[in-house]
Each structure stands twice: as structure tokens, then as C-alpha cells.
Coordinates of C-alpha atoms and ligand atoms in Angstrom, one line a residue:
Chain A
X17 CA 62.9 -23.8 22.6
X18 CA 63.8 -20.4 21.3
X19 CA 68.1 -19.9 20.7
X20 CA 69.5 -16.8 22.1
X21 CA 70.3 -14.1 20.3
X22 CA 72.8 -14.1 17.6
X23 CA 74.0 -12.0 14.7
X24 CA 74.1 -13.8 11.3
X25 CA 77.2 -13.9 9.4
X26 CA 77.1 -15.1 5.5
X27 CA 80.9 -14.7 4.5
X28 CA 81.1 -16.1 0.5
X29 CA 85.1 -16.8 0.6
X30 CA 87.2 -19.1 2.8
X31 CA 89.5 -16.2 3.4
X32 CA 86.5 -13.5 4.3
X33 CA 85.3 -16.2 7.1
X34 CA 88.5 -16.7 8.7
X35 CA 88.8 -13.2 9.0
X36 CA 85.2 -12.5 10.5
X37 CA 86.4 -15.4 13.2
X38 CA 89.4 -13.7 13.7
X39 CA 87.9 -10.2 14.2
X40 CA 84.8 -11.9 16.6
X41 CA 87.1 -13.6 18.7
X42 CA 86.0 -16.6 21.0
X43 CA 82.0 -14.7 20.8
X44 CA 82.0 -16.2 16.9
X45 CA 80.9 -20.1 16.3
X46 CA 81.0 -21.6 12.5
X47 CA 77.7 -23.1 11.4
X48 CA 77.2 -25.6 9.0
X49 CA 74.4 -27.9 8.8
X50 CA 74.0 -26.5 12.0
X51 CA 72.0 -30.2 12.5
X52 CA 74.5 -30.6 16.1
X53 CA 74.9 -27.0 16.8
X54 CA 71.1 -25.5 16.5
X55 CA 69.9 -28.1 19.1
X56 CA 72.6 -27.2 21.3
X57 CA 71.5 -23.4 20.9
X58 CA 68.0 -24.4 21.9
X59 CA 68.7 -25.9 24.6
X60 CA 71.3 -22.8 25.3
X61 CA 73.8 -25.1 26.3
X62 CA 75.8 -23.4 23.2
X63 CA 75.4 -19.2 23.2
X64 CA 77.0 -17.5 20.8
X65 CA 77.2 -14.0 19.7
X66 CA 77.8 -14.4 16.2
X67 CA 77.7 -17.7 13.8
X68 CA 79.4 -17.6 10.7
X69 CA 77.5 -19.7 8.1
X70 CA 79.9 -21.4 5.9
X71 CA 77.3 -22.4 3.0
X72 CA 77.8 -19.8 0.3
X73 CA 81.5 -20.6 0.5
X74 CA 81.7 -23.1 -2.9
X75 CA 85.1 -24.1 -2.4
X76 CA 84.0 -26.6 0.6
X77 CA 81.7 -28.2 -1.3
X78 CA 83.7 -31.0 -3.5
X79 CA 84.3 -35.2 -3.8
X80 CA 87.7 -35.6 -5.5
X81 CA 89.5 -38.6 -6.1
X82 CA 92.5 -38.2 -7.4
X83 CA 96.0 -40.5 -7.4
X84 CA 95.0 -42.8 -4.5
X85 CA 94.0 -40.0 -2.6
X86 CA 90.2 -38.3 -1.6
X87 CA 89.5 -34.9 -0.5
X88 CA 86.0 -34.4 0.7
X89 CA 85.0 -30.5 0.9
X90 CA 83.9 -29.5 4.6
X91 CA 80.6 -28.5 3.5
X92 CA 80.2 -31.8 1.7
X93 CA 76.4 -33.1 3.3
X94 CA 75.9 -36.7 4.1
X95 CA 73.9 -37.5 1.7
X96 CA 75.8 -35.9 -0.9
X97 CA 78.4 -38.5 0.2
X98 CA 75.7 -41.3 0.3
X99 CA 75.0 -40.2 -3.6
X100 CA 78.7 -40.3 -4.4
X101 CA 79.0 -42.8 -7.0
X102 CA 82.9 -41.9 -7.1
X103 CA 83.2 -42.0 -3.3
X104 CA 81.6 -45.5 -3.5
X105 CA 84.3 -46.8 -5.6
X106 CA 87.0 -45.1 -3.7
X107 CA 86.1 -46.0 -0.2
X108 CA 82.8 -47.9 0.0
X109 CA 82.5 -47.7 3.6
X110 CA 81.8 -43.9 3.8
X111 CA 78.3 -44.7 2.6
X112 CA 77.9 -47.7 4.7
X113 CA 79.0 -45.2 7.8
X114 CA 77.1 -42.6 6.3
X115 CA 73.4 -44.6 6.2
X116 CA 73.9 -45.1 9.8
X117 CA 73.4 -41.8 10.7
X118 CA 70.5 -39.9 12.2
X119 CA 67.5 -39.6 9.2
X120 CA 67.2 -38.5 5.5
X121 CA 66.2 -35.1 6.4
X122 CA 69.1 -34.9 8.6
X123 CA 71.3 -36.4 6.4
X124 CA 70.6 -33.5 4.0
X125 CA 72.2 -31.0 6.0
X126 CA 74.4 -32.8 8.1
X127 CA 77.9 -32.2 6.8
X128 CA 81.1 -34.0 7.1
X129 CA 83.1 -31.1 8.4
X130 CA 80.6 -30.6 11.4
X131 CA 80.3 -33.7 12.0
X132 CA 84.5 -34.8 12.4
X133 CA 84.6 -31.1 13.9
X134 CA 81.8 -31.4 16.7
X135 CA 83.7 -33.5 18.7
X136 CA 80.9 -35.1 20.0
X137 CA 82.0 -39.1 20.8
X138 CA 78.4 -39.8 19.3
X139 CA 78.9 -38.7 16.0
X140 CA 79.7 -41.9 14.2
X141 CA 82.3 -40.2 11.2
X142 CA 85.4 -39.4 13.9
X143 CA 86.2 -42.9 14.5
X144 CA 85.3 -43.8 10.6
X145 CA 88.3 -40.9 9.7
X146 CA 90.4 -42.6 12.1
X147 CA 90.2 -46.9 10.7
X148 CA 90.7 -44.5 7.0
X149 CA 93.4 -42.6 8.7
X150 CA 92.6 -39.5 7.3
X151 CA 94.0 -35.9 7.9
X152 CA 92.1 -32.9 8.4
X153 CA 93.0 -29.3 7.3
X154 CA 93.0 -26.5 9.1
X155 CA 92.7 -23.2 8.3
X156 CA 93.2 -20.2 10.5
X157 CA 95.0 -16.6 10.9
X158 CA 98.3 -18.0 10.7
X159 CA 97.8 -20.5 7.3
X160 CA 96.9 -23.9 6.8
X161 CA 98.0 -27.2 9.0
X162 CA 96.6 -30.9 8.6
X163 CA 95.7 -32.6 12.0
X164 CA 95.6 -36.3 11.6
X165 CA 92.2 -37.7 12.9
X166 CA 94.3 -39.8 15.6
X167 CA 95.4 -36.9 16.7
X168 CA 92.6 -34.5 16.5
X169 CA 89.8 -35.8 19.8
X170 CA 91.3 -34.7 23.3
X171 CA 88.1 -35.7 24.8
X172 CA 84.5 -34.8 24.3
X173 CA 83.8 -31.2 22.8
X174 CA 87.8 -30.8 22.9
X175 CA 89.8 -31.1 19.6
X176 CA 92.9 -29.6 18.4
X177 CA 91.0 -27.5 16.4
X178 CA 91.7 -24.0 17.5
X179 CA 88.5 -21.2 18.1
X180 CA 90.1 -19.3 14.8
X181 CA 90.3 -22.4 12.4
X182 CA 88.0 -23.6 10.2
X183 CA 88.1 -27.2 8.9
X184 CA 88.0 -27.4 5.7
X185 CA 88.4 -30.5 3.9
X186 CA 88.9 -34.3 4.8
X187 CA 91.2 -36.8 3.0
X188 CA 92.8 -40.0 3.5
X189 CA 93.7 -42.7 0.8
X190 CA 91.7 -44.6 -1.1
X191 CA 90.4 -47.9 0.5
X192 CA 89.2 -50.3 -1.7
X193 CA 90.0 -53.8 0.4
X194 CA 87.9 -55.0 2.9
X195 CA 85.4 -52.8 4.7
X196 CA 82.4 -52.8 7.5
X197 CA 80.7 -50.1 9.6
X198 CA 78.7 -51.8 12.0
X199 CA 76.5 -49.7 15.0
X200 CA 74.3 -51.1 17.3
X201 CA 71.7 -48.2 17.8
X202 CA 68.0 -48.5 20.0
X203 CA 66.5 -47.1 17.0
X204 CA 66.6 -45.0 14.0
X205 CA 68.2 -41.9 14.2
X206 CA 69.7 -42.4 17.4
X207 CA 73.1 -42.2 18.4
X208 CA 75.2 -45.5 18.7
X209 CA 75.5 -47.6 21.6
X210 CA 78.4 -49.4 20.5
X211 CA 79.8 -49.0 17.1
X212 CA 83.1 -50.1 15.1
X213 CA 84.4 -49.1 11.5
X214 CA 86.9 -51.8 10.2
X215 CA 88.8 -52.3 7.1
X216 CA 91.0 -55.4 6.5
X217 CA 93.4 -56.1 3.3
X218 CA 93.9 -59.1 2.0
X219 CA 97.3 -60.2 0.3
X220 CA 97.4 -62.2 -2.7
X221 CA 98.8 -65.1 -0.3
X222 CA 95.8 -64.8 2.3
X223 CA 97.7 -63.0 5.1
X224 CA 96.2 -59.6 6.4
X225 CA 98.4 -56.6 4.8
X226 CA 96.6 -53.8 6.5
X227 CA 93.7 -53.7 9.7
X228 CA 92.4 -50.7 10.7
X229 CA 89.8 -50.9 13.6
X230 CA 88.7 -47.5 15.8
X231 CA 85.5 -47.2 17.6
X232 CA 82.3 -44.8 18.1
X233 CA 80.7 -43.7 21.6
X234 CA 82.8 -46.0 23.5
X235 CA 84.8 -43.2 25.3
X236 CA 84.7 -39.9 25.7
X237 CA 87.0 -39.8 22.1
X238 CA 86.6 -42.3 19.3
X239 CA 89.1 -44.8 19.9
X240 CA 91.8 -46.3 17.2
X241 CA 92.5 -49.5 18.2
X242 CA 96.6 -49.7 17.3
X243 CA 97.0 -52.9 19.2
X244 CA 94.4 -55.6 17.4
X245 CA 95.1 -54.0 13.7
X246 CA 98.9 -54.7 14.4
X247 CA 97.6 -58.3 16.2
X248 CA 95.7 -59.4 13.2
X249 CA 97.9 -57.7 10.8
X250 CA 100.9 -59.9 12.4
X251 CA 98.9 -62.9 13.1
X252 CA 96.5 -62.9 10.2
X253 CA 92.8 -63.6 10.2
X254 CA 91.2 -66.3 12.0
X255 CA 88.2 -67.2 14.6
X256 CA 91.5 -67.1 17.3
X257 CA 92.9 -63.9 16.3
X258 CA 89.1 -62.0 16.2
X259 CA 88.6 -62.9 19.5
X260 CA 91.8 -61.7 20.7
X261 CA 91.2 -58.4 18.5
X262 CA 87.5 -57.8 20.2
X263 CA 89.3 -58.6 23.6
X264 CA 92.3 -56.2 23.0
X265 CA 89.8 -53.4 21.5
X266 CA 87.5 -54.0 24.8
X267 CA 90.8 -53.5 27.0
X268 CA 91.1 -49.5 25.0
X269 CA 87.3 -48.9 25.5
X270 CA 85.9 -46.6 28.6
X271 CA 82.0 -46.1 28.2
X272 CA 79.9 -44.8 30.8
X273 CA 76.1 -45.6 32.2
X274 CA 73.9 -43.7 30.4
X275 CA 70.0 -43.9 29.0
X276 CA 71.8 -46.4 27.1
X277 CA 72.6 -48.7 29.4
X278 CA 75.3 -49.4 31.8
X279 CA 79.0 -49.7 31.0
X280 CA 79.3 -53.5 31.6
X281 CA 76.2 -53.8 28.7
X282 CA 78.1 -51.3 26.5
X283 CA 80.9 -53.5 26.2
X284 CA 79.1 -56.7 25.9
X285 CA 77.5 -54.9 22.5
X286 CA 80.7 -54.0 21.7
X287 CA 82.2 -56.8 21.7
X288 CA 79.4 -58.4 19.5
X289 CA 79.6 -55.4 16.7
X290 CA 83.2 -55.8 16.5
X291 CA 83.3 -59.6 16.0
X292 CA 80.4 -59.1 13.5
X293 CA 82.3 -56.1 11.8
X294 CA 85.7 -57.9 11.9
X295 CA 84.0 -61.0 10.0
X296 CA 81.8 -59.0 7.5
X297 CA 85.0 -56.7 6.8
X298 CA 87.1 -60.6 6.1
X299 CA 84.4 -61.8 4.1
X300 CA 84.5 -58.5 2.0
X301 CA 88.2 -58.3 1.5
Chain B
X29 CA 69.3 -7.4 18.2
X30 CA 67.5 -6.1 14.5
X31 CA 65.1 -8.0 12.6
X32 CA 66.3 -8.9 9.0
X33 CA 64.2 -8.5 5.6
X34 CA 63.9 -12.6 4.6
X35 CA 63.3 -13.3 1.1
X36 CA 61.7 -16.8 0.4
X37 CA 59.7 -18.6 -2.5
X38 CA 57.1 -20.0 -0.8
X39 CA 54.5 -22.5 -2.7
X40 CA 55.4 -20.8 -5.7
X41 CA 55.1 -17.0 -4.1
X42 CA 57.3 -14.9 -3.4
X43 CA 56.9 -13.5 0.1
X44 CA 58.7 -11.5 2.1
X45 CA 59.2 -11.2 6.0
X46 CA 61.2 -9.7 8.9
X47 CA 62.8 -11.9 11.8
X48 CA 65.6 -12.1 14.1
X49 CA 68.2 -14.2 13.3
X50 CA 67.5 -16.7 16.1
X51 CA 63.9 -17.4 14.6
X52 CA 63.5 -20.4 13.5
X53 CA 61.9 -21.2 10.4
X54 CA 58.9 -23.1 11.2
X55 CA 57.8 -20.1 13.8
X56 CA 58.3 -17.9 11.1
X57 CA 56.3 -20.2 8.6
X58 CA 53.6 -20.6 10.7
X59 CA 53.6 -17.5 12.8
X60 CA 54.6 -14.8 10.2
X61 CA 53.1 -16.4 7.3
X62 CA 50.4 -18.2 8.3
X63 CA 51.8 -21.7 6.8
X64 CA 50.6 -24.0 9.2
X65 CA 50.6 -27.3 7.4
X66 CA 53.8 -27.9 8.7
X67 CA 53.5 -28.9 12.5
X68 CA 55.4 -28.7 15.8
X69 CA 55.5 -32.1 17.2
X70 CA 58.6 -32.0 19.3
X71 CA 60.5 -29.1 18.7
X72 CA 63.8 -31.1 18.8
X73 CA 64.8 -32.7 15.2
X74 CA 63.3 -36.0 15.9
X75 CA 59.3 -36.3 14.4
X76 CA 59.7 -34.9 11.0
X77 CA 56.4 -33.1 11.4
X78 CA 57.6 -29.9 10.6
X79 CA 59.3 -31.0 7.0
X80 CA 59.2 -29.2 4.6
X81 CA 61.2 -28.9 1.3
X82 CA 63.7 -26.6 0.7
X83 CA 65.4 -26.5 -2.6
X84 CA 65.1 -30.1 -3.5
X85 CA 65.5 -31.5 0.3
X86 CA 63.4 -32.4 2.8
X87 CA 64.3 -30.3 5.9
X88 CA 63.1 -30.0 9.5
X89 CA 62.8 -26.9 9.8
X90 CA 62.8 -26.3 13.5
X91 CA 66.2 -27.3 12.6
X92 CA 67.2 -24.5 10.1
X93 CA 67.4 -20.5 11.1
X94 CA 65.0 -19.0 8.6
X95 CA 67.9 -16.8 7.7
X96 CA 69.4 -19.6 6.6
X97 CA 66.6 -20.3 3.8
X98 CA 67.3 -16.6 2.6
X99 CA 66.5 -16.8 -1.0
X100 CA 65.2 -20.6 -0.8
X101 CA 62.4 -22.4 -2.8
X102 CA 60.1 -23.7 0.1
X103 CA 57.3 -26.4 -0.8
X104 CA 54.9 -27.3 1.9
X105 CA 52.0 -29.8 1.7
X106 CA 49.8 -27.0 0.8
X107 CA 52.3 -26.3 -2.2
X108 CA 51.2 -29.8 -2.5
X109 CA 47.4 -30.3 -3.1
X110 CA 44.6 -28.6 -1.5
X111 CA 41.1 -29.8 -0.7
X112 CA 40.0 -29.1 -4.7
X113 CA 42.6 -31.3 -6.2
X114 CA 44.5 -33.9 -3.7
X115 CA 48.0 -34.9 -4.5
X116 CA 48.1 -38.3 -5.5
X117 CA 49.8 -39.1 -2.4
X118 CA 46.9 -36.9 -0.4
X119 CA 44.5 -39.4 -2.5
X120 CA 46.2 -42.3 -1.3
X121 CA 46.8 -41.9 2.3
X122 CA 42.7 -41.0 2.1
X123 CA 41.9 -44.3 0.2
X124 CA 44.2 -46.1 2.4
X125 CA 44.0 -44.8 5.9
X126 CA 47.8 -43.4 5.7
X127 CA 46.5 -41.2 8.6
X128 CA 44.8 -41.5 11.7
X129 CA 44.8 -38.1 14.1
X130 CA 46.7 -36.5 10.7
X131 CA 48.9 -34.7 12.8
X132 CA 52.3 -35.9 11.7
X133 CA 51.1 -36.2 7.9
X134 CA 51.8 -32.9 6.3
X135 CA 55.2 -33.5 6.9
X136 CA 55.0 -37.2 6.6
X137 CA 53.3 -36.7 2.8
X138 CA 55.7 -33.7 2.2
X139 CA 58.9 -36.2 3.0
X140 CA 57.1 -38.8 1.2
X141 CA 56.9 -36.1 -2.1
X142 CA 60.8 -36.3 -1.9
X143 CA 61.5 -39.7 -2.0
X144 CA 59.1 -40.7 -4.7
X145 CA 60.8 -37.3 -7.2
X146 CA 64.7 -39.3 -5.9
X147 CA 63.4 -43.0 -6.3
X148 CA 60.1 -43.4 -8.2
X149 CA 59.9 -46.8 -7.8
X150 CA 61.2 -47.5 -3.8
X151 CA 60.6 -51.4 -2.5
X152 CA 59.0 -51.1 0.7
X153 CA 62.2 -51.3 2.7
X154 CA 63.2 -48.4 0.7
X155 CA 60.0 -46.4 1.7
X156 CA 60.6 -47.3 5.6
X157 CA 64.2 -46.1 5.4
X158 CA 63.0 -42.8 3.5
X159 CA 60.3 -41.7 5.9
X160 CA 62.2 -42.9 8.9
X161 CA 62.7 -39.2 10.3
X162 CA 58.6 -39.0 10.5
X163 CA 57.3 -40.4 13.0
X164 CA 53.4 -41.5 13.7
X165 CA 51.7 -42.1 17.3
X166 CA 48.8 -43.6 15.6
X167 CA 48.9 -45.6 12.1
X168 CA 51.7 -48.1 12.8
X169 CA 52.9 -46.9 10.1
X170 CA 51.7 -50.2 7.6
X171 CA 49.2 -48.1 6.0
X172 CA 51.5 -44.8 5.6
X173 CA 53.8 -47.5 3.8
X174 CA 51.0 -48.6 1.9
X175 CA 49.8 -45.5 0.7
X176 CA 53.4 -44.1 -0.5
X177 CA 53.5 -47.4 -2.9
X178 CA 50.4 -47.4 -4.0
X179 CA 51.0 -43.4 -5.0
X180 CA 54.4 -44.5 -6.6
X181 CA 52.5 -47.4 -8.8
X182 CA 50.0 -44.6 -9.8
X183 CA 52.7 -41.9 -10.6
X184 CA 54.6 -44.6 -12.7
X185 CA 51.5 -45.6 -14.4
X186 CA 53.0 -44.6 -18.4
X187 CA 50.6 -41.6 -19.7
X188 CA 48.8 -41.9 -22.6
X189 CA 51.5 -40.7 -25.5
X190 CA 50.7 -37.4 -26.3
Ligands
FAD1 C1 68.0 -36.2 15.7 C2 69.4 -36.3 15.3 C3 70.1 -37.5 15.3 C4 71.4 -37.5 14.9 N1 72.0 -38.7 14.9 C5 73.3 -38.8 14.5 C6 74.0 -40.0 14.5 O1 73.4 -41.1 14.6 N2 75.3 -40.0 14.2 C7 76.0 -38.9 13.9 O2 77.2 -38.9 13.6 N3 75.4 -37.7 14.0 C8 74.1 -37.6 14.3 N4 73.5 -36.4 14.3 C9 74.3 -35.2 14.1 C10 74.3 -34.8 12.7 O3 75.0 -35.7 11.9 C11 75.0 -33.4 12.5 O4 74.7 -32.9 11.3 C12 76.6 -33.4 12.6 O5 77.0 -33.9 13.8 C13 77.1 -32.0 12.6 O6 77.2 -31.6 11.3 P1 76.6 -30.2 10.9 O7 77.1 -29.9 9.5 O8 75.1 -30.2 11.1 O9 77.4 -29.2 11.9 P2 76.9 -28.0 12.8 O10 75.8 -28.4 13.7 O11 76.7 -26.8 12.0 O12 78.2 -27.8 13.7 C14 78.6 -28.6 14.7 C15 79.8 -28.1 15.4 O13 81.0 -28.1 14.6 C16 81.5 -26.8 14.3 N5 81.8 -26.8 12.9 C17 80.9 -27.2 11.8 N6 81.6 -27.1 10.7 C18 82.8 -26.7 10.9 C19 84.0 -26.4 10.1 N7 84.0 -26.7 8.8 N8 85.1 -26.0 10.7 C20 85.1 -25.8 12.1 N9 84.1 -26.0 12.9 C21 83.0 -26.5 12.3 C22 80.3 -25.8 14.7 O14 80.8 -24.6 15.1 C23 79.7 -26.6 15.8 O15 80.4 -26.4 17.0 C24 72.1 -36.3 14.7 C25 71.5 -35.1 14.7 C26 70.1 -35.1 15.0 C27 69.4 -33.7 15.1
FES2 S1 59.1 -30.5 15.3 FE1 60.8 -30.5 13.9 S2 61.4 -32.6 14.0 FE2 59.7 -32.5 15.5
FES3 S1 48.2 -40.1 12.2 FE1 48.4 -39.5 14.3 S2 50.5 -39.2 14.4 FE2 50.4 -40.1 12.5

């Protein structure tokens, strides 16, 4: 399991590594935890030329919360965010997400920029940024742009992150209401088979003012479900209105046979996450 | 493609080596400087037993470029203890047969170092969660689980005021 051959790149300012992508061209990948892209380079399904480690670059690395809003630095690990006692106040279910993935040690180097910039439908923080309705930035030759995370998957490996950008922070309001991250996993450290991030709102008169639901490895993108959060926002919360949100969601979902299991089992899971999620999210709000 | 000059603090030394870029750091632990507590179990970020700790973190490190470590503090379980004077987790896996074949306990004991410095005083559920990147073929992992608590209790034990 030995990579190919490479030339290491340690740029120590945002503007030095855009530049060094710019220069390399399409033969240049960004590393960060490097905890998706190393096993790709082993396996040499991922070859490249030159990676440009982002780690000495300081200005990724941040948790600010600040009028209703977080910004989360790219370089910003997973369990950095798990640590986050700031993060916990702000938007709870980034550490319920953020348990859920892989192991500790991976978890130490695992960032949130690789993982919402991998593209992988696996990765279990895309369809999170998307129920939180985040943006990400984007920074390349030409300036900085913010994609919205609804926007950002065109299908597995594909984003709308061009080969010059680099992404480098997260935010999205703060989320205080209701919350769950439920994934249904074979074991530890494995990706999902079925998994749902939720957040539900309750008003001071018991109607549901905001419902967010997207969904992880369930597609070839993570998958926002626009048609139950408006259902349930419009028809508030009920046992009648969950199942029509897990049937509408299963209606938006496309998984395919895998070592997982076949499609037809993928949704059954599904289904049962997101009726648990839905009603742990209710209980929480 | 050239070798580089890597820099690294390891078990308190300070060593330094050449390597390509694409070297990963375990081949370059065990290979270059004969470091082999650290193991290969699976080459592939799943078994944990090539953790070591780098700066504070447990890391797999057939998951890290040793180029990436330039500079780093690296403990292994040798750092650890050595066959003179255990670690009290070393003690305790011995006393309570944390090990079987021993193959995935360096890292297992090295991962286990980590959690106990972050949480001295884990619950059980707390221990399985934080060694749940090691994995062992052999123990069933009740007496690994056993072992880490019994080194927390002993490590918590309040010294004798000085
Ligand atoms: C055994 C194992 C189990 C895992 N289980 C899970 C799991 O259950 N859920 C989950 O979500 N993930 C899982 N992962 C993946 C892990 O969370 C990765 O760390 C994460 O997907 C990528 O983050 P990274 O910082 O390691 O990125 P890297 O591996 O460094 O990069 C990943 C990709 O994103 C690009 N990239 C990285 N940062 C940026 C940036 N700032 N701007 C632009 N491009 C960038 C890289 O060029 C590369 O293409 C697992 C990994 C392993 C090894
Ligand atoms: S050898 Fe590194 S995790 Fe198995
Ligand atoms: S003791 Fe044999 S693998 Fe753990």
C-alpha cells in the first residue's frame, strides 16, 4: 500500500496556497487531515503530483460564534468540534453528528473542510451543513464566493468547488431548537447505511416554525428534503405528519446495493432512522 | 523524486531521517528507525495498531505522510515503559490479561495513554468509545476494558502530600 509519488507542499498563508494551486494546475490536490485522501492515494485511485498541505495555515483553524452566526475554520478537526463547548451551545447537533464519525484517532485529524469538500455521499457532515443550511466559502484565483451546501454536491466526487479553490470556512446560523443526528452504521467506524440530520423549532403556541431534514449515503449526493420540512412545518408535528415526512423523504432517496445491503433494505433503515430522528428532534425542541 | 531531511522528537530524542514524501510514517518508524512497537495490522486506517501519539493525539500513522509529522513530538509504547519499569497500564494489562497474541497492544495501550491524560476517570462506556479505533482478534476486548480502569483507579489513587 505504498502512494505514488508526490511532491510536498507546506504553504503557511491562505494567499501562498492558492497561488501554488494556481501555478500546479489540475496536477496539485489540497491535503488536510488527509484521513479520506491518503487511503485513496494508497489504493492509487487518487495520483497526484503535488499536495498542498493546508495545516500551517492558522487562519483555518477557528470556532466563532458571533451574532447568531458560526464560522468554523476549514482546518477545524472533528474533535476539535466535539471539544467545542461554544459550538455545543450554538448548534448542539455538530457534536452529536460529529461522534458518529469514523474513530478517535480519526477524529483527530479529520477536518471539517475535507470532510463537506470530499464529496463523498458517505461522509456524514454534507447532509448535516445542509438541515443547518450553511454556506461554504471559496477561495480561488479570482476572490472569494460562498456556495450554499444545497447547492454545492452534483453527485459523488463532483462539487462546485472548482480545482483552484480552497474551502475555507463553514457557517450557518445558530441552531439552538430541536436537534437529532441519527445513523444506522454495521459498526464503529463505518460509514452509514442510512442516516438523517434533523432540526425542528418549536413556537411558543406548539406549531413547528422551522424543519430542516437532509440525508447521508442515501444517493449519490446528500439529499435535503424541501418537501417534508415544509409538510411538517405547515402541518405541524404529529404521529400523522412523521409518517408522511419519512414517506415523502423515502420518495427523494436513490441508494444502491452495496456490501451494505440492497436498495429495498437501505430504505427500510431509512425510513426507521428518520422516524426515530424526527421524534428524538420533537422531544428535544 | 528526492528524499527529504525529516526532523522528529521521538520518545524524547531527537532523531533525524530522510524519506520520500509518499513514505508513510509507520514504514519510516519502523523501517528507518527501528521503532517497531507500533505494528501493521491492516495497512488501511481501520485496527489502530499502528497508533502512536503525535503532539497530544493519538494518530494512525499509516494514515499520516511522515512529512507531515516534520517537527512533531512522537510517543510510542516504548516512550511508554520498557521491560525495567512497566507503565501502569503495561502493569495492568499483565495483571489482567489485557492481551492475548499482544499484537494489537502497543497501539491499543498507546491509545489507551491518551484517553486516560483527556479523561482520567472514563466509565466503562467511555473506555469502549475511546479505544474503539483498536481493534483485538483475541481478548474480546472485556479484559482490555478491564485493564484500562483498573490503571485509571491506580493513576487517580491521591499521592502521598509531599
Ligand atoms: C476508517 C475510516 C472511517 C471513516 N468513517 C467516516 C464516517 O463514518 N463518516 C465520515 O463522514 N467520514 C468518515 N471518514 C472520513 C474522515 O472523516 C475524513 O477525515 C474526512 O472525510 C476528510 O477530511 P480530511 O480532513 O481528512 O480531508 P483529506 O483526506 O485531507 O481531503 C479529502 C478531500 O477533500 C479535499 N480537501 C480537503 N480540505 C480541503 C479544503 N479546505 N478545500 C478544498 N479541498 C479540500 C482534498 O483535496 C481531498 O480531495 C472515515 C475515514 C476512515 C479512514
Ligand atoms: S495498520 Fe494502521 S490502522 Fe491498521
Ligand atoms: S491480543 Fe491478539 S489481537 Fe489483541
Amino acid at each position: 500500500m505504498i502512494p505514488g509519488r508526490f511532491e510536498y507542499h507546506q504553504p503557511d498563508s491562505l494567499a501562498a496556497a492558492v497561488g501554488l494551486l494556481s501555478e500546479l494546475g489540475e496536477d496539485a490536490r489540497v491535503i488536510a487531515g488527509g484521513h479520506s485522501l491518503i487511503p485513496m492515494m494508497k489504493l492509487r485511485l487518487a495520483m497526484p503530483e503535488h499536495l498542498v498541505d493546508l495545516k500551517a495555515i492558522d487562519t483555518l483553524k477557528h470556532i466563532n460564534v458571533a451574532d447568531g452566526v458560526v464560522r468554523i475554520g476549514a482546518m477545524t478537526t472533528q474533535a476539535e468540534l466535539i471539544g467545542s463547548a461554544e459550538l455545543q451551545l450554538a448548534a448542539p447537533i455538530v457534536k452529536e453528528t460529529s461522534l458518529q464519525i469514523a474513530d478517535p484517532q480519526i477524529r483527530y485529524q479529520g477536518t471539517i473542510g475535507g470532510n463537506v469538500a470530499n464529496g463523498d455521499p458517505g461522509n456524514d457532515m454534507p447532509a448535516l451543513m445542509q438541515a443547518l443550511d450553511a454556506s461554504f466559502t471559496l477561495h480561488g484565483p479570482g476572490g472569494a464566493r460562498d456556495v450554499k451546501a444545497r447547492d454545492f454536491y452534483e453527485a459523488a466526487y463532483f462539487t462546485a468547488r472548482d480545482d483552484l479553490e480552497i474551502l475555507t470556512e463553514v457557517s450557518f446560523p445558530t441552531c439552538t431548537g430541536g436537534y437529532a443526528y441519527e445513523k444506522q452504521k454495521r459498526k464503529i467506524g463505518d460509514y452509514a447505511t442510512a442516516a438523517a440530520a434533523v432540526l425542528l423549532t418549536k413556537a411558543a403556541d406548539g406549531s413547528c416554525s422551522h424543519a430542516a431534514i437532509a440525508l447521508t449515503n442515501l444517493a449519490d449526493t446528500p439529499v435535503f428534503c424541501d418537501a417534508a420540512s415544509t409538510h411538517l412545518m405547515q402541518s405541524g408535528v404529529s404521529a400523522d405528519s412523521i409518517a408522511h415526512a419519512v414517506q415523502s423523504c423515502i420518495s427523494d432517496i436513490e441508494p444502491v446495493e452495496d456490501n451494505r445491503g440492497p436498495a429495498e433494505f437501505k430504505k427500510h433503515a431509512a425510513a426507521i432512522i428518520l422516524k426515530r430522528s424526527l421524534e428524538t428532534a420533537w422531544s428535544r425542541a | 523524486m528526492t528524499k527529504e531531511t525529516i526532523t522528529l522528537t521521538v520518545n524524547g530524542q531527537t532523531v533525524e531521517t530522510r524519506a520520500e514524501p509518499r513514505e508513510l510514517l509507520i514504514h519510516v518508524l519502523r523501517e528507518q528507525l527501528e521503532i517497531t512497537g507500533p505494528h501493521i495490522g491492516c495497512e488501511t486506517s481501520h485496527c489502530g495498531a499502528c497508533t502512536v501519539d503525535i503532539d497530544g493525539r493519538s494518530v494512525k500513522s499509516c494514515t499520516m505522510f511522515a512529512i507531515q509529522a516534520q517537527g512533531a513530538e512522537i510517543t510510542t509504547i516504548e516512550g511508554l515503559g520498557n521491560p525495567d519499569k512497566l507503565h501502569v497500564l503495561q502493569e495492568k494489562f499483565k495483571e489482567h490479561h489485557g492481551l492475548q497474541c499482544g499484537f494489537c497492544t502497543p497501539g491499543m495501550i498507546t491509545r489507551a495513554h491518551r484517553l486516560l491524560k483527556e479523561n482520567p476517570n472514563p466509565t466503562e462506556e467511555e473506555v469502549r468509545m475511546g479505544i474503539a479505533g483498536n481493534l483485538c482478534r483475541c481478548t474480546g476486548y472485556q479484559n482490555i476494558v478491564k485493564s484500562i480502569m483498573a490503571a485509571a483507579a491506580e493513576l487517580n489513587q491521591p499521592e502521598t502530600a509531599a
